[in-house]
C-alpha atoms as a printed R data frame, in Angstrom:
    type eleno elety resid chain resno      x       y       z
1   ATOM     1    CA   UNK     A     1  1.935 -31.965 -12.866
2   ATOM     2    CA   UNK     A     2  0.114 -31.124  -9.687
3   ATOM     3    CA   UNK     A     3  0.125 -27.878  -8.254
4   ATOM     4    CA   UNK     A     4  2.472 -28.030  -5.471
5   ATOM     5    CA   UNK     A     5  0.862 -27.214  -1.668
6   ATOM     6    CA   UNK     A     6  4.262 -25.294  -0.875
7   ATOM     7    CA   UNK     A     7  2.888 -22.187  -2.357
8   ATOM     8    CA   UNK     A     8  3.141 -19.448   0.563
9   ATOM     9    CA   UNK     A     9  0.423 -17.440  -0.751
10  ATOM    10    CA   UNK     A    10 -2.023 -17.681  -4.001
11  ATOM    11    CA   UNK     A    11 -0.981 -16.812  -7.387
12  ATOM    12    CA   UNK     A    12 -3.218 -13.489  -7.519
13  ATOM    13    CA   UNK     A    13 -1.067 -12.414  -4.331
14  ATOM    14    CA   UNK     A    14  2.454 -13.503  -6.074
15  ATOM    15    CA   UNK     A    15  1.519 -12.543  -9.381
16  ATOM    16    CA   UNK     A    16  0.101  -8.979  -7.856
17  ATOM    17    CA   UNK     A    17  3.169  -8.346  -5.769
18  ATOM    18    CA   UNK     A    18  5.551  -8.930  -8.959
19  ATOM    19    CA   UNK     A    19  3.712  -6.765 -11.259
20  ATOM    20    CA   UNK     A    20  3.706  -3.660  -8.587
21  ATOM    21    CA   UNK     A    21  6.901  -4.229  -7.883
22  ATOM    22    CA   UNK     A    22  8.464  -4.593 -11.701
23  ATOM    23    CA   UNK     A    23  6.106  -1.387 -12.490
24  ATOM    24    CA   UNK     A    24  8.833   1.176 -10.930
25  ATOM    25    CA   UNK     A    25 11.829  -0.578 -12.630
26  ATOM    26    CA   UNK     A    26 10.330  -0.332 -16.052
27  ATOM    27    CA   UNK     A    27  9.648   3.124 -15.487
28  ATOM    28    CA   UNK     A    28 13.169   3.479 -14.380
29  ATOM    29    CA   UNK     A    29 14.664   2.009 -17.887
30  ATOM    30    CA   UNK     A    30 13.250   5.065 -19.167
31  ATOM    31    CA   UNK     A    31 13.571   7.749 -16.650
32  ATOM    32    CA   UNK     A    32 17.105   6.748 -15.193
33  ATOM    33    CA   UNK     A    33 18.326   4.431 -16.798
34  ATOM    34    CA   UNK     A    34 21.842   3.429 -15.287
35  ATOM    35    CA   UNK     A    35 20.534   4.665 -11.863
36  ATOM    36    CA   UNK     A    36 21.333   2.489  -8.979
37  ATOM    37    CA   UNK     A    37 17.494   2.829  -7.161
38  ATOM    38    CA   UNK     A    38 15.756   0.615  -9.417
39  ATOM    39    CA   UNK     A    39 17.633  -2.656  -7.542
40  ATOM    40    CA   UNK     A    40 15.592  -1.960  -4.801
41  ATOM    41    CA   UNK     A    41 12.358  -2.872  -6.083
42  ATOM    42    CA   UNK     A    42 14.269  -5.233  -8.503
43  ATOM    43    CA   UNK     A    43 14.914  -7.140  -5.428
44  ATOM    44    CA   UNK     A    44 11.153  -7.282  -4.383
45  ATOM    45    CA   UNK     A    45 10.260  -8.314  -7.424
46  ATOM    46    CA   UNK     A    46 12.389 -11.431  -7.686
47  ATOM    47    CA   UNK     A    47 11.264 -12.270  -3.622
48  ATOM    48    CA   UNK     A    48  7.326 -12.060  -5.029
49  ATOM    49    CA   UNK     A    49  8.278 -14.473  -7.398
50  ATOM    50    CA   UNK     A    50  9.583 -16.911  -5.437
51  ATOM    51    CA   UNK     A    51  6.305 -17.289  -4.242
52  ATOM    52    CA   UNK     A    52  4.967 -17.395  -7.801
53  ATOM    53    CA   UNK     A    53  7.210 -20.492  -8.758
54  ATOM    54    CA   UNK     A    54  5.012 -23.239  -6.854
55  ATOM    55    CA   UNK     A    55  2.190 -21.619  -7.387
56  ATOM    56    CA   UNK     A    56  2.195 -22.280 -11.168
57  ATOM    57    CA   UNK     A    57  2.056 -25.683 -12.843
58  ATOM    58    CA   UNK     A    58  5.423 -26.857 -14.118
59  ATOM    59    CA   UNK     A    59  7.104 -30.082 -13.870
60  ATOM    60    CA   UNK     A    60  9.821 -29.644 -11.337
61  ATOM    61    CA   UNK     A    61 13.193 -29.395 -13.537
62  ATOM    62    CA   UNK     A    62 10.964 -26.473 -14.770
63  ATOM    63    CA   UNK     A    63 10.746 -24.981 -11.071
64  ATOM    64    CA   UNK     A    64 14.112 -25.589 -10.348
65  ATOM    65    CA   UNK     A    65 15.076 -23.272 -13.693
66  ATOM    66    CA   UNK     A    66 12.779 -20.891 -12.171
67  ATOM    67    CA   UNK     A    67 14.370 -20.499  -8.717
68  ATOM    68    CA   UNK     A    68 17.606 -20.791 -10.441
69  ATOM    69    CA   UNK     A    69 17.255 -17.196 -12.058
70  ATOM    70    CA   UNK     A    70 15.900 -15.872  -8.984
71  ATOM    71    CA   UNK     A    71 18.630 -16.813  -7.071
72  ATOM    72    CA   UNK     A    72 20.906 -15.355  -9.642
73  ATOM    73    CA   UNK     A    73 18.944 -12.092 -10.258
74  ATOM    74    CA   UNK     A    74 18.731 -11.490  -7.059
75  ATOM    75    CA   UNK     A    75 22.852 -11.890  -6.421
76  ATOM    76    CA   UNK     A    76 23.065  -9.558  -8.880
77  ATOM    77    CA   UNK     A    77 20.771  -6.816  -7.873
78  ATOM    78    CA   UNK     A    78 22.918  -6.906  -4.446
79  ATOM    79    CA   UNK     A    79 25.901  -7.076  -6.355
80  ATOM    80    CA   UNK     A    80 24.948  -3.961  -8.504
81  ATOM    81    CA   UNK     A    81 23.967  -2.581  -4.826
82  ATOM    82    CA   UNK     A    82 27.235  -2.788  -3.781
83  ATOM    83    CA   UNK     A    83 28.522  -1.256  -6.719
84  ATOM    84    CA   UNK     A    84 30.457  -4.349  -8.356
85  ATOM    85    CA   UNK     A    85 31.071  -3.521 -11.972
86  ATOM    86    CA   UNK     A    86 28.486  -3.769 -14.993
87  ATOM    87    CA   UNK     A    87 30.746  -6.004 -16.878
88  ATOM    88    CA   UNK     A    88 30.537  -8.370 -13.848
89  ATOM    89    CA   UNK     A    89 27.264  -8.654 -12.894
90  ATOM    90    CA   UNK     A    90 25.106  -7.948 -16.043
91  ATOM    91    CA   UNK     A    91 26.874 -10.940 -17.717
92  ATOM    92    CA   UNK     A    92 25.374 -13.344 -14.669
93  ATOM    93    CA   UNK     A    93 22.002 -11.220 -15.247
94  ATOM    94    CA   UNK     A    94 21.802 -12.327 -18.437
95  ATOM    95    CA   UNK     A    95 22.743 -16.192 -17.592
96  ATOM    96    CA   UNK     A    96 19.800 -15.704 -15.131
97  ATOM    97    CA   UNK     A    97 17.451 -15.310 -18.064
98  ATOM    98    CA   UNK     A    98 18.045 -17.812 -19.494
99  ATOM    99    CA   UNK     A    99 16.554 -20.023 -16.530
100 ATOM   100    CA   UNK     A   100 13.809 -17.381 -16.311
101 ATOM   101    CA   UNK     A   101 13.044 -17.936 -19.738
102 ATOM   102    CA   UNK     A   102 12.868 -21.959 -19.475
103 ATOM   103    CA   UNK     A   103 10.535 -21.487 -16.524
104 ATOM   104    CA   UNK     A   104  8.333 -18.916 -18.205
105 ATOM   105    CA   UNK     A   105  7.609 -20.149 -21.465
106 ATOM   106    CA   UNK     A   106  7.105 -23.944 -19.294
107 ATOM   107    CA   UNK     A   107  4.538 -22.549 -16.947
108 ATOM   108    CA   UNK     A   108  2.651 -20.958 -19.498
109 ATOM   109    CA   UNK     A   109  2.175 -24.014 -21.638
110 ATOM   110    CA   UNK     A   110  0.174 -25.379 -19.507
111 ATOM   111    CA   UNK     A   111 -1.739 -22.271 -18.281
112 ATOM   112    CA   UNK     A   112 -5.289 -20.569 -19.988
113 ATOM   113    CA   UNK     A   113 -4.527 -19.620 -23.540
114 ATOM   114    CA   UNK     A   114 -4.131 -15.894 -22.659
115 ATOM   115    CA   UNK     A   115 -1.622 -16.707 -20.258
116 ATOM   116    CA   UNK     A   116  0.181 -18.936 -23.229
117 ATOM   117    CA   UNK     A   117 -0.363 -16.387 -25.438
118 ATOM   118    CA   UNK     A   118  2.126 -13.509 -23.711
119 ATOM   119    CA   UNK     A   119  4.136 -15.744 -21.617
120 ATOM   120    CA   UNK     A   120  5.697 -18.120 -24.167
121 ATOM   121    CA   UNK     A   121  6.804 -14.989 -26.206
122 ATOM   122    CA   UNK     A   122  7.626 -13.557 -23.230
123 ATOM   123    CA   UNK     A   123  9.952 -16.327 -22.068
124 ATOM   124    CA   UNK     A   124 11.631 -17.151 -24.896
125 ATOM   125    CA   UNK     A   125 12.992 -13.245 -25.645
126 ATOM   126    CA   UNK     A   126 14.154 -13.116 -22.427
127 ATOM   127    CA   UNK     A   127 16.381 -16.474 -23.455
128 ATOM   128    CA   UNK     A   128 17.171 -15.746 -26.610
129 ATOM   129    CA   UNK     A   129 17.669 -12.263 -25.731
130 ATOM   130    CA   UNK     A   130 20.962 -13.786 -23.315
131 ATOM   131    CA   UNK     A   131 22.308 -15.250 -26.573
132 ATOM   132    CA   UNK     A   132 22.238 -12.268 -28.735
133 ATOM   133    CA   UNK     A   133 23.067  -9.497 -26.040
134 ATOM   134    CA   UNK     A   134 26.799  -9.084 -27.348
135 ATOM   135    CA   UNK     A   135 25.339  -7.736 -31.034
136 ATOM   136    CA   UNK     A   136 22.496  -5.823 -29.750
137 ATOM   137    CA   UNK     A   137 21.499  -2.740 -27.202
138 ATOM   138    CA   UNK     A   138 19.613  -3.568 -23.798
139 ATOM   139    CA   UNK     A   139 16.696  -1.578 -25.455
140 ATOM   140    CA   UNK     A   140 15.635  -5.060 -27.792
141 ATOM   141    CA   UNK     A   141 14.816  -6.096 -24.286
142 ATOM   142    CA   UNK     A   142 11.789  -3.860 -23.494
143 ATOM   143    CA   UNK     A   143  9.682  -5.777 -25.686
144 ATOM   144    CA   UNK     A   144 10.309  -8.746 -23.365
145 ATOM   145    CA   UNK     A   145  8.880  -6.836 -19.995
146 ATOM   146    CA   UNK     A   146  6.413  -5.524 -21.264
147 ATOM   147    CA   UNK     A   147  5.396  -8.751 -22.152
148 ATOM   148    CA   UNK     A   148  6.075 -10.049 -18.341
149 ATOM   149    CA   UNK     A   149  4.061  -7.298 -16.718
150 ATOM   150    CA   UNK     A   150  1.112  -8.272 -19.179
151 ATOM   151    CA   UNK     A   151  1.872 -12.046 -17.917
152 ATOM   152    CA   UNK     A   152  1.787 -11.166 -14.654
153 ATOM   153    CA   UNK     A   153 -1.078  -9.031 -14.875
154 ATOM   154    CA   UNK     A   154 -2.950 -11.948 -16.344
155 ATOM   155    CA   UNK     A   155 -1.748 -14.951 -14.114
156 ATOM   156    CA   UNK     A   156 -3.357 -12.264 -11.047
157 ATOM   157    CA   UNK     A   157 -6.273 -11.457 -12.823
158 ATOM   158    CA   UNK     A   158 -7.111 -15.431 -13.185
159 ATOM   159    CA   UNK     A   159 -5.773 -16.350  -9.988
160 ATOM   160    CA   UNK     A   160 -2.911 -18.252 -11.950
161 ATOM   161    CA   UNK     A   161 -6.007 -20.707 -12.951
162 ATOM   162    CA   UNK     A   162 -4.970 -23.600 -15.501
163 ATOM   163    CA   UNK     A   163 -6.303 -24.110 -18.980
164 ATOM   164    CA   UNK     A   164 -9.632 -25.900 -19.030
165 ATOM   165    CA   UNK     A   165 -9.723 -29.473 -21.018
């Protein structure tokens, strides 16, 4: 699929933006986690990446899954903002990931093989992740952002440039 002309800004600039602003909430998980701060650049995060989404080849029903979890994740970073209950919103969170997950590991298929490399793992813990949450402690998620931050660092550092054939 062709890379969209929508794209408000290049993928170094989205992909840049979402790694700063994901850096502080990581920290957080281990520093405070619980604490209500953390939304704040949460919420940044998820805004850089809606400039990410058309920047990054995908068929469109991939897209759509992409902006789907933003629109979720953000909802519930406001919701968590305005103190609406854990059992509430983290459910919905985890929904979101599942989207997230669709568009991550899609994009990265047809990305360099670096980018392919972290981002289909990536992508598919943070889906399977939703499935499994019930059995197991947030903590089996870290794996899955570090992975993200590495994919983001990499999509910026090749200026989100497509595998060669």
């Amino acid at each position: 699929m062709k890379e969209s002309s929508a794209a408000p800004c290049s993928p170094r600039v989205a992909a840049s933006a979402a790694f700063l602003c994901f850096a502080p909430v990581m920290v957080s998980f281990a520093v405070a986690p619980g604490a209500r701060w953390p939304e704040y650049p949460g919420l940044a995060f998820h805004l850089a990446v809606f400039a990410l989404v058309p920047s990054l080849r995908a068929p469109e029903w991939a897209r759509m899954a992409g902006y789907g979890w933003l629109f979720l994740d953000v909802t519930t970073g406001v919701m968590a903002l305005n103190d609406v209950p854990h059992a509430v919103a983290d459910p919905v969170r985890l929904g979101a990931h599942i989207f997230a997950g669709i568009w991550i590991v899609t994009a990265s298929r047809a990305a360099s093989l670096p980018v392919k490399l972290v981002g289909v793992p990536a992508g598919a813990w943070l889906f399977a992740y939703s499935f499994v949450s019930p059995f197991l402690p947030p903590t089996v998620l870290a794996p899955a952002s570090i992975l993200m931050m590495v994919w983001f660092a990499l999509i910026a550092w090749q200026n989100g440039s497509q595998r060669r054939v």
